[in-house]
PDB file of C-alpha atoms in Angstrom:
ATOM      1  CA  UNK A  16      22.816  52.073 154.491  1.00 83.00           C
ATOM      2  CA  UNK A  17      25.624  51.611 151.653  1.00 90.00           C
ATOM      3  CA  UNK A  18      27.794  49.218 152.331  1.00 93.00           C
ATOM      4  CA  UNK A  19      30.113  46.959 151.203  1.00 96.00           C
ATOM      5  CA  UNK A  20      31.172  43.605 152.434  1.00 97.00           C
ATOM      6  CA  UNK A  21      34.239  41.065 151.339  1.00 97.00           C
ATOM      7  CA  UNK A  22      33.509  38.376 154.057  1.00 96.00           C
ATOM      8  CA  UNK A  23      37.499  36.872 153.196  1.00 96.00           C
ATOM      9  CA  UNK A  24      40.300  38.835 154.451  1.00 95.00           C
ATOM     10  CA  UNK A  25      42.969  35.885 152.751  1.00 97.00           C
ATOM     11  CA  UNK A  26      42.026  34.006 150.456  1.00 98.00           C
ATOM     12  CA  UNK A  27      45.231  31.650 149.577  1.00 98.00           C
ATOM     13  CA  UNK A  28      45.169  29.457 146.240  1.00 97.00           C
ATOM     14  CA  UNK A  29      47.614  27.372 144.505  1.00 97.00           C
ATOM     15  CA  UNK A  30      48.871  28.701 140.772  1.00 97.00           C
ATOM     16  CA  UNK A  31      46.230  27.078 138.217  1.00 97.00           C
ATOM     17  CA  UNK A  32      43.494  27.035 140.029  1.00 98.00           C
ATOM     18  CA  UNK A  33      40.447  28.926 139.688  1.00 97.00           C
ATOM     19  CA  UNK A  34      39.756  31.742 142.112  1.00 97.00           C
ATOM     20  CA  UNK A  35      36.404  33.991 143.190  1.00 97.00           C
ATOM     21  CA  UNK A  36      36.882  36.685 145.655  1.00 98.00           C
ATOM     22  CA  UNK A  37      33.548  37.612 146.851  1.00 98.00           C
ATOM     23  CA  UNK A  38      31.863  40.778 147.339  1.00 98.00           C
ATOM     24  CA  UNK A  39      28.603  42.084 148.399  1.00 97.00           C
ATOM     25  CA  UNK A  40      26.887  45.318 148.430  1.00 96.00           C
ATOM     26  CA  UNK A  41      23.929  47.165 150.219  1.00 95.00           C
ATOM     27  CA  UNK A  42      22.550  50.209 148.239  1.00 91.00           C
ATOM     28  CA  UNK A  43      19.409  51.575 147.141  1.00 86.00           C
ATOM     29  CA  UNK A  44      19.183  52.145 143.463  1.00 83.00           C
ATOM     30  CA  UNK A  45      21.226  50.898 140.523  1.00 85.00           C
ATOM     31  CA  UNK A  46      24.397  50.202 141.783  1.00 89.00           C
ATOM     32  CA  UNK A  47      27.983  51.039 139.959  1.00 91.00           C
ATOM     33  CA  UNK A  48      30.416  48.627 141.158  1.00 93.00           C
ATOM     34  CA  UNK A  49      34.158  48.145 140.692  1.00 94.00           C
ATOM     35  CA  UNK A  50      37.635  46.262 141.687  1.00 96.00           C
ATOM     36  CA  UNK A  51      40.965  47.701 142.176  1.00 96.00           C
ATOM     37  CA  UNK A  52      43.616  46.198 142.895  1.00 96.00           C
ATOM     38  CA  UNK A  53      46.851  46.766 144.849  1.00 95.00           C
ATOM     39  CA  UNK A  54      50.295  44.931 144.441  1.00 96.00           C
ATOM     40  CA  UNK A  55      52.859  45.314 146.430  1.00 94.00           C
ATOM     41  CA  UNK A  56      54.558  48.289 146.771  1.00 92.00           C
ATOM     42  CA  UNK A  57      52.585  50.001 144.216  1.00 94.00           C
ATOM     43  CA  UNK A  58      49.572  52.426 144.268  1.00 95.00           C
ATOM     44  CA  UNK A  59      45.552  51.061 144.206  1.00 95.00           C
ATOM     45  CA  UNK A  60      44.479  50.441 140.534  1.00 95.00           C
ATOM     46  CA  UNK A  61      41.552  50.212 138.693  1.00 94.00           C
ATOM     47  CA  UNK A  62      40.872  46.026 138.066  1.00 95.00           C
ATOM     48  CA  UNK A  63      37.562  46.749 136.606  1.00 91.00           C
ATOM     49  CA  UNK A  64      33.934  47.913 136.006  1.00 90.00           C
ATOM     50  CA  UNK A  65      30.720  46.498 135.995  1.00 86.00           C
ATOM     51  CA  UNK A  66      29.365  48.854 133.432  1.00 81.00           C
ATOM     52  CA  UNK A  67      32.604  48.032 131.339  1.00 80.00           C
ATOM     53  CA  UNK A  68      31.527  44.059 130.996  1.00 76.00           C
ATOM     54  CA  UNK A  69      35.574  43.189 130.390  1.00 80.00           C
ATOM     55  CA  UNK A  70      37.662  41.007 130.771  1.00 83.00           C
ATOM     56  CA  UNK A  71      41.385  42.366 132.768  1.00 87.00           C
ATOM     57  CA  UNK A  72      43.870  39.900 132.981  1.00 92.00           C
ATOM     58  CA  UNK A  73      41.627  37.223 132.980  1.00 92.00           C
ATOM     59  CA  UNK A  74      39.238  38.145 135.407  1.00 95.00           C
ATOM     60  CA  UNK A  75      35.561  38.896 135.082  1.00 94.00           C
ATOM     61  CA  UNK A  76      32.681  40.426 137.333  1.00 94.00           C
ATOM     62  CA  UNK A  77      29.621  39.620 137.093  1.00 89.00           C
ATOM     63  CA  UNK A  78      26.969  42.361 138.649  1.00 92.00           C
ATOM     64  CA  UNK A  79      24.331  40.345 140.113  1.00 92.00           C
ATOM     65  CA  UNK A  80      21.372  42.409 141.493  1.00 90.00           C
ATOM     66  CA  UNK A  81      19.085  39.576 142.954  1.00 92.00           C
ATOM     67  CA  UNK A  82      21.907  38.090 145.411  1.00 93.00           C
ATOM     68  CA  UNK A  83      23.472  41.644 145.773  1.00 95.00           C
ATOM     69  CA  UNK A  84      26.530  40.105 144.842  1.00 96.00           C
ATOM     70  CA  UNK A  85      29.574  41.506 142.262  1.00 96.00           C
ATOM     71  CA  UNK A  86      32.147  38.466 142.889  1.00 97.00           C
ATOM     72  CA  UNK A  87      35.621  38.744 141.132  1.00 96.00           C
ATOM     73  CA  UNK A  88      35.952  35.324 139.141  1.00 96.00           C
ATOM     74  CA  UNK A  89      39.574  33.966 137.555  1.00 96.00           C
ATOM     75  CA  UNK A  90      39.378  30.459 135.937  1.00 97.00           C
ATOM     76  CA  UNK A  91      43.653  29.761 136.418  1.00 97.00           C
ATOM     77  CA  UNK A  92      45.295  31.560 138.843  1.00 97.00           C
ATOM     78  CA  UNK A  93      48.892  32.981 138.312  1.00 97.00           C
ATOM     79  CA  UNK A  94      51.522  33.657 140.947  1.00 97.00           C
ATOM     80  CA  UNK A  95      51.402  37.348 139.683  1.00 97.00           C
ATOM     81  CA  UNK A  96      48.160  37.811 140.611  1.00 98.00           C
ATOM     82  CA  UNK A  97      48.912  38.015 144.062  1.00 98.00           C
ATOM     83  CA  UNK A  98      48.141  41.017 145.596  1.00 97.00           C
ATOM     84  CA  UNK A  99      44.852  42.946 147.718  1.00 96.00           C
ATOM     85  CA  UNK A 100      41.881  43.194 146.263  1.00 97.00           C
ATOM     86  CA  UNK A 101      39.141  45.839 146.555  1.00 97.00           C
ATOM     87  CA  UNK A 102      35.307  45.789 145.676  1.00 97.00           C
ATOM     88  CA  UNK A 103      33.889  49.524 145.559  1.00 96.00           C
ATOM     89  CA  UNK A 104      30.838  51.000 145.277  1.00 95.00           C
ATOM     90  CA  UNK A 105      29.983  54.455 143.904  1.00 92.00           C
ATOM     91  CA  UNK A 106      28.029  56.616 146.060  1.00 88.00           C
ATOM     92  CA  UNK A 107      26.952  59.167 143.780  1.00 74.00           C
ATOM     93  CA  UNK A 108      25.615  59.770 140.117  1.00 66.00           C
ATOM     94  CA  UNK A 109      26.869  60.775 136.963  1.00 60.00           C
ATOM     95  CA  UNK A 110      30.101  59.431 137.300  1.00 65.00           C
ATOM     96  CA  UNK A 111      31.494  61.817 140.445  1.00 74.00           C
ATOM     97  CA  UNK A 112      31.017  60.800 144.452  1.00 85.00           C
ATOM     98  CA  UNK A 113      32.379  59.218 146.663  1.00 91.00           C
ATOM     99  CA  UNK A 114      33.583  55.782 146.968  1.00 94.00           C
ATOM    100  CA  UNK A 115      32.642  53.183 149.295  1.00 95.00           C
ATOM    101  CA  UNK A 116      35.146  50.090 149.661  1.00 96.00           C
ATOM    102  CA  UNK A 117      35.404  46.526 151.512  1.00 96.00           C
ATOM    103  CA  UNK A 118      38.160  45.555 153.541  1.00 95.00           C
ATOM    104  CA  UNK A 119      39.775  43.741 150.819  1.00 96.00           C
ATOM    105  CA  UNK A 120      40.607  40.316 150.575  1.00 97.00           C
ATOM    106  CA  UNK A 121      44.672  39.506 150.145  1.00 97.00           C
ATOM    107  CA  UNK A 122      45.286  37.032 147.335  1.00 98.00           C
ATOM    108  CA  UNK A 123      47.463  34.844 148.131  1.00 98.00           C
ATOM    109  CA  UNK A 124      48.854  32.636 144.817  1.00 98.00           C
ATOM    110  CA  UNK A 125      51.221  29.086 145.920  1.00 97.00           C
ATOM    111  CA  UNK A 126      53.998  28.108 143.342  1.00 95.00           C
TER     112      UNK A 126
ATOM    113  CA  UNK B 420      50.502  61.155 130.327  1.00 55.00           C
ATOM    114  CA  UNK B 421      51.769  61.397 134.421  1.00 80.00           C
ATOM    115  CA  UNK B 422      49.334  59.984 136.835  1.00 93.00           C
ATOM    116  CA  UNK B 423      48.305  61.424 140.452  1.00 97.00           C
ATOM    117  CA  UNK B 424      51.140  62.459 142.647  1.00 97.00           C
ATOM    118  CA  UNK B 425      51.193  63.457 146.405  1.00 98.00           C
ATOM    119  CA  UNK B 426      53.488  64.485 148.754  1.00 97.00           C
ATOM    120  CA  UNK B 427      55.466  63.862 150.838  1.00 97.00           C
ATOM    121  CA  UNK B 428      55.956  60.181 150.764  1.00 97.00           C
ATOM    122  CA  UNK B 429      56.227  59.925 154.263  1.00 97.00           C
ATOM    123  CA  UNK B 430      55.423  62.152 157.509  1.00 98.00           C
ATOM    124  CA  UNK B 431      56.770  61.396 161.063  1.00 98.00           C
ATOM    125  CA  UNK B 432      55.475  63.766 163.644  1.00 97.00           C
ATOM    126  CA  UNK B 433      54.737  64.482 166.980  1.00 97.00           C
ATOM    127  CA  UNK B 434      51.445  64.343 168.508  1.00 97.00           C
ATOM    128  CA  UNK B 435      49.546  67.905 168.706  1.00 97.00           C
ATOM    129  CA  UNK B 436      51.516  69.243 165.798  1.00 98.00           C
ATOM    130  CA  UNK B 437      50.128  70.204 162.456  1.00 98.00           C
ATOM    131  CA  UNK B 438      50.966  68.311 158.980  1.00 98.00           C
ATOM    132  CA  UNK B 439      50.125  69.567 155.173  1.00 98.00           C
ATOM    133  CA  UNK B 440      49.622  66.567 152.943  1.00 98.00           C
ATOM    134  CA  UNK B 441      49.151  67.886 149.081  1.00 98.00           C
ATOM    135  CA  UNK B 442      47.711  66.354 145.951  1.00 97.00           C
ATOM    136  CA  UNK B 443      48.485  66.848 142.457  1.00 97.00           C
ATOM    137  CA  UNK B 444      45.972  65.422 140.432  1.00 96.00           C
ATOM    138  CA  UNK B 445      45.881  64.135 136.789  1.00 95.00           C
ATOM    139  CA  UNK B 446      45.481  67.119 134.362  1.00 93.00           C
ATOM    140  CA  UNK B 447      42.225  68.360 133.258  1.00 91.00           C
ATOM    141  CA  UNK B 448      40.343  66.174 136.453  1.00 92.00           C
ATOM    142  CA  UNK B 449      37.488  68.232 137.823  1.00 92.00           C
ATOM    143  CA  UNK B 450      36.928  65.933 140.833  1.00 93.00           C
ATOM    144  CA  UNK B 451      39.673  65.355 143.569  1.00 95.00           C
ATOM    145  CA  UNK B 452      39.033  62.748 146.320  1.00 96.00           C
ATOM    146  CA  UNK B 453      40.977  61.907 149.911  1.00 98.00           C
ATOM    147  CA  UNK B 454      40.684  58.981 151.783  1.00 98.00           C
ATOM    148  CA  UNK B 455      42.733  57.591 154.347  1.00 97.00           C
ATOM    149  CA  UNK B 456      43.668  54.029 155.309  1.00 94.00           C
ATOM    150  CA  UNK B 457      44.406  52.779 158.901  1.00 92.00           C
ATOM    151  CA  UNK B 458      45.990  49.907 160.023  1.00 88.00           C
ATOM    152  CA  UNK B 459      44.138  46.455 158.935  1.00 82.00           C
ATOM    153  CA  UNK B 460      41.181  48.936 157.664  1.00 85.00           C
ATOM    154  CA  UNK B 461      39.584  49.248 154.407  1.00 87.00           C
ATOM    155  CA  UNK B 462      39.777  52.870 153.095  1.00 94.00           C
ATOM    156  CA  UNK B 463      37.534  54.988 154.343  1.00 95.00           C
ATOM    157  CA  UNK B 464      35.967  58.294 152.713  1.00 95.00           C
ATOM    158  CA  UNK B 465      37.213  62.418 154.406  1.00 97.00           C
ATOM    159  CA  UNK B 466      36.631  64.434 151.816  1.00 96.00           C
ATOM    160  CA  UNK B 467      34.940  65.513 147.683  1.00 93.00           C
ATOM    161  CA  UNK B 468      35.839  68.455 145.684  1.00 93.00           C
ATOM    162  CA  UNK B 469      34.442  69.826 142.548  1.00 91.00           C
ATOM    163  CA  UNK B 470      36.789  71.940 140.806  1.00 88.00           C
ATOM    164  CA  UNK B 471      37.359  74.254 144.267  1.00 86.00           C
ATOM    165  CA  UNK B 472      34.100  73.828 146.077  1.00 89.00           C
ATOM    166  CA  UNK B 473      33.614  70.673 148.281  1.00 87.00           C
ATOM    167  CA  UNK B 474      30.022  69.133 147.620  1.00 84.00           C
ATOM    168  CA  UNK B 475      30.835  65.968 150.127  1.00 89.00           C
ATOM    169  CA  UNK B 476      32.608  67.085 153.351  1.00 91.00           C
ATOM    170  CA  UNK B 477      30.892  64.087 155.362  1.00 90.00           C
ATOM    171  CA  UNK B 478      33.954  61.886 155.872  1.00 93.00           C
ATOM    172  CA  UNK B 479      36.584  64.557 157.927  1.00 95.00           C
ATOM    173  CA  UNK B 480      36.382  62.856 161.214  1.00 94.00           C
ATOM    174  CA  UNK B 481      36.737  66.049 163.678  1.00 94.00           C
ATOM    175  CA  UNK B 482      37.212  69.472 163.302  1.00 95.00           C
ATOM    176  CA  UNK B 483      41.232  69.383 163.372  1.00 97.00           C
ATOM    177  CA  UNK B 484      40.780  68.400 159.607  1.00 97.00           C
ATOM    178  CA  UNK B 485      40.108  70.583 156.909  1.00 96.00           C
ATOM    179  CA  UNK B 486      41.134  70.760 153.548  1.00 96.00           C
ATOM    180  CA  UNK B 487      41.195  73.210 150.456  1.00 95.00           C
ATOM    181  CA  UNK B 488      41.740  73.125 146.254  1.00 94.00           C
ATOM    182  CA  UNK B 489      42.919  75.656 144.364  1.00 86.00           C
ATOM    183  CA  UNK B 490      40.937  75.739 141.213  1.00 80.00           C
ATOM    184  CA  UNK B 491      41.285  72.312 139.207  1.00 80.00           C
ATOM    185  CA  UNK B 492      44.189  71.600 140.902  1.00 90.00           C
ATOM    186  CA  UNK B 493      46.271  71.099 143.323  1.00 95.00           C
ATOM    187  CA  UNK B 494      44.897  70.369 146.868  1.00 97.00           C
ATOM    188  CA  UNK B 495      45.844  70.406 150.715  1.00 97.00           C
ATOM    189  CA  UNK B 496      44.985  67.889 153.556  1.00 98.00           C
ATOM    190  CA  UNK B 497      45.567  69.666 157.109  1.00 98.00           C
ATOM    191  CA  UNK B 498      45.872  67.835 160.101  1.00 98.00           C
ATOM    192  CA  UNK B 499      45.804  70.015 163.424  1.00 98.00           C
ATOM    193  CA  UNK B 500      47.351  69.341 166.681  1.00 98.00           C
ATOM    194  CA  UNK B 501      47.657  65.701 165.641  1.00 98.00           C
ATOM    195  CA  UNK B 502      46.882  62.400 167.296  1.00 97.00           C
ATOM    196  CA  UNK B 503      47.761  59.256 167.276  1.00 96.00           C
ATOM    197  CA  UNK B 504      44.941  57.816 165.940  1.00 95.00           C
ATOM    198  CA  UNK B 505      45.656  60.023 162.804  1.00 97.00           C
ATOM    199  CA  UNK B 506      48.207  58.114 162.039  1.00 97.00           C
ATOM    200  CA  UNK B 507      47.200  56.241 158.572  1.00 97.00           C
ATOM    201  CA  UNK B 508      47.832  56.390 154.947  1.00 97.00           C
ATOM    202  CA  UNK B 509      46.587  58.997 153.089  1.00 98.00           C
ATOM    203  CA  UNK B 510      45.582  58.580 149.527  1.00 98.00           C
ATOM    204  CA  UNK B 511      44.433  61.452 147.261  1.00 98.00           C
ATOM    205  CA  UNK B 512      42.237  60.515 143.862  1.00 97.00           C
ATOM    206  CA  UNK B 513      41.309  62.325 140.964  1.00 95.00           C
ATOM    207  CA  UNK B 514      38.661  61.820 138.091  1.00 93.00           C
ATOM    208  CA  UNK B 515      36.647  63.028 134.979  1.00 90.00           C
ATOM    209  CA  UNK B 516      33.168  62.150 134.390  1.00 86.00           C
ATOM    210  CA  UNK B 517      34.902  58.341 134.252  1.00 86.00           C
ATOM    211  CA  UNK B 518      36.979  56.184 137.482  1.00 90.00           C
ATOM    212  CA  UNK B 519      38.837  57.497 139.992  1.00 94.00           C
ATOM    213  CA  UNK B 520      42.733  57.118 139.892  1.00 95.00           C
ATOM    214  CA  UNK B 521      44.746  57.139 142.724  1.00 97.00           C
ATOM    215  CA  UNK B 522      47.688  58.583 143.974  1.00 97.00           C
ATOM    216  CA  UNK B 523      50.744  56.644 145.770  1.00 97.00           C
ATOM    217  CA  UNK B 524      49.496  57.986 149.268  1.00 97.00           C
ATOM    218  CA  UNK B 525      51.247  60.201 152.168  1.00 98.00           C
ATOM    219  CA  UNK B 526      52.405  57.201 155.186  1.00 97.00           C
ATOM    220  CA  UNK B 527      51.215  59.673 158.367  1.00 98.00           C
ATOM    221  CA  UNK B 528      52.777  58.450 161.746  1.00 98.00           C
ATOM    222  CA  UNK B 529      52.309  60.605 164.546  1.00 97.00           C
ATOM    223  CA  UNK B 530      54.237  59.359 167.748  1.00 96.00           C
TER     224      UNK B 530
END
C-alpha cells in the first residue's frame, strides 16, 4: 500500500536550533516525494522536491531509499518558520496523479 | 501571474441540503485536483481530472459526491443531501506536467 507516515504531530523547538521533521513512505517503485508547507492563515505551499535537490529557506531533503525515509532537515531554526508541515508522495507518473500526504507535523519555533 | 482560486470562502448549511464548491485553476493547467481536509486529519484524495475527463475518481467517498470540469477549466464539487461528516475543508489544486498548487480551500460546515 502507499502510504505516508510523519510519526510527530508537534514538534516544538527553540529559535537557533536545528530541526528534522521526519517522514516516511511506503511505495513500490521510484518514489517522487515532496514538502509543503502551510502558515497560518495562508494556503498549502510547495516547500520542496526531491527531484529538485534545493535548498528553500534553509531547509533540505534528503530522499533516502534504503530507510524509506525523506526527513525535512533545518540547521537554525527561525521563529518564522513556524507553521504545518506536509510530506507527500506522488501516486502517479509523468508528473500528473494524485497525491498522498502525512498528517503533518506543526512546527512550533520558541523566542 | 494569479494563482488557484475557489469559491466560496466559506459554506454553512444544513444537513441533507446540496452545496456547489468551484475551482478556478491556474491558466493553461491541464490537471485539476480536490481534496478535502477534516478536522485533525491529513488531506485526503476525492477526485483527478485531465483536461474534462476524470482518470482517478477513487477518492469520492459515497455516491452524494460527484464532480465535473468544463474543458481546462473551471470545475464543480457537489455535495448532495449533506451530512455532517462532510463537513471539512475543501481544497482544489491545479498543475502542468510539474507540482501541484493549491487553492485557499472552501471551509464546509454542515449543522
Amino acid at each position: 500500500a502507499q502510504r505516508v507516515t510523519q510519526p510527530e504531530k508537534l514538534l516544538s523547538v527553540f529559535k537557533g536550533a536545528p530541526v528534522e521533521l521526519k517522514c516516511n513512505y511506503s511505495y513500490s517503485g521510484s518514489p517522487e516525494l515532496f514538502w509543503y508547507v502551510q502558515y497560518s492563515r495562508q494556503r498549502l505551499q510547495l516547500l520542496l522536491r526531491h527531484i529538485s535537490r534545493e535548498s528553500i529557506k534553509g531547509f533540505t531533503a534528503d530522499l533516502n531509499k534504503g530507510e524509506t525515509s525523506f526527513h525535512l532537515k533545518k540547521p537554525f531554526a527561525q521563529e518564522e518558520d513556524s507553521a504545518m508541515y506536509y510530506c507527500a508522495l506522488l501516486s502517479g507518473s509523468s508528473n500528473t496523479g494524485k497525491l498522498i500526504f502525512g498528517q503533518g507535523t506543526t512546527l512550533q519555533v520558541k523566542p | 501571474g494569479a494563482g488557484v482560486s475557489q469559491s466560496p470562502s466559506n459554506k454553512v448549511t444544513e444537513k441533507g441540503k446540496d452545496v456547489e464548491l468551484r475551482c478556478d485553476p491556474i491558466s493553461g493547467h491541464t490537471a485539476l485536483y480536490w481534496y478535502r481536509q477534516r478536522l485533525g486529519q491529513g488531506l485526503e484524495f476525492l477526485i483527478y481530472f485531465q483536461g474534462n475527463s476524470a482518470p482517478d475518481k477513487s477518492g469520492l467517498p459515497s455516491d452524494r459526491f460527484s464532480a465535473e470540469r468544463t474543458g481546462e477549466s473551471v470545475s464543480t464539487l457537489t455535495i448532495q443531501r449533506t451530512q455532517q461528516e462532510d463537513s471539512a475543508v475543501y481544497l482544489c489544486a491545479s498543475s502542468h506536467l510539474g507540482p501541484q498548487f493549491f487553492g485557499p480551500g472552501t471551509r464546509l460546515t454542515v449543522l
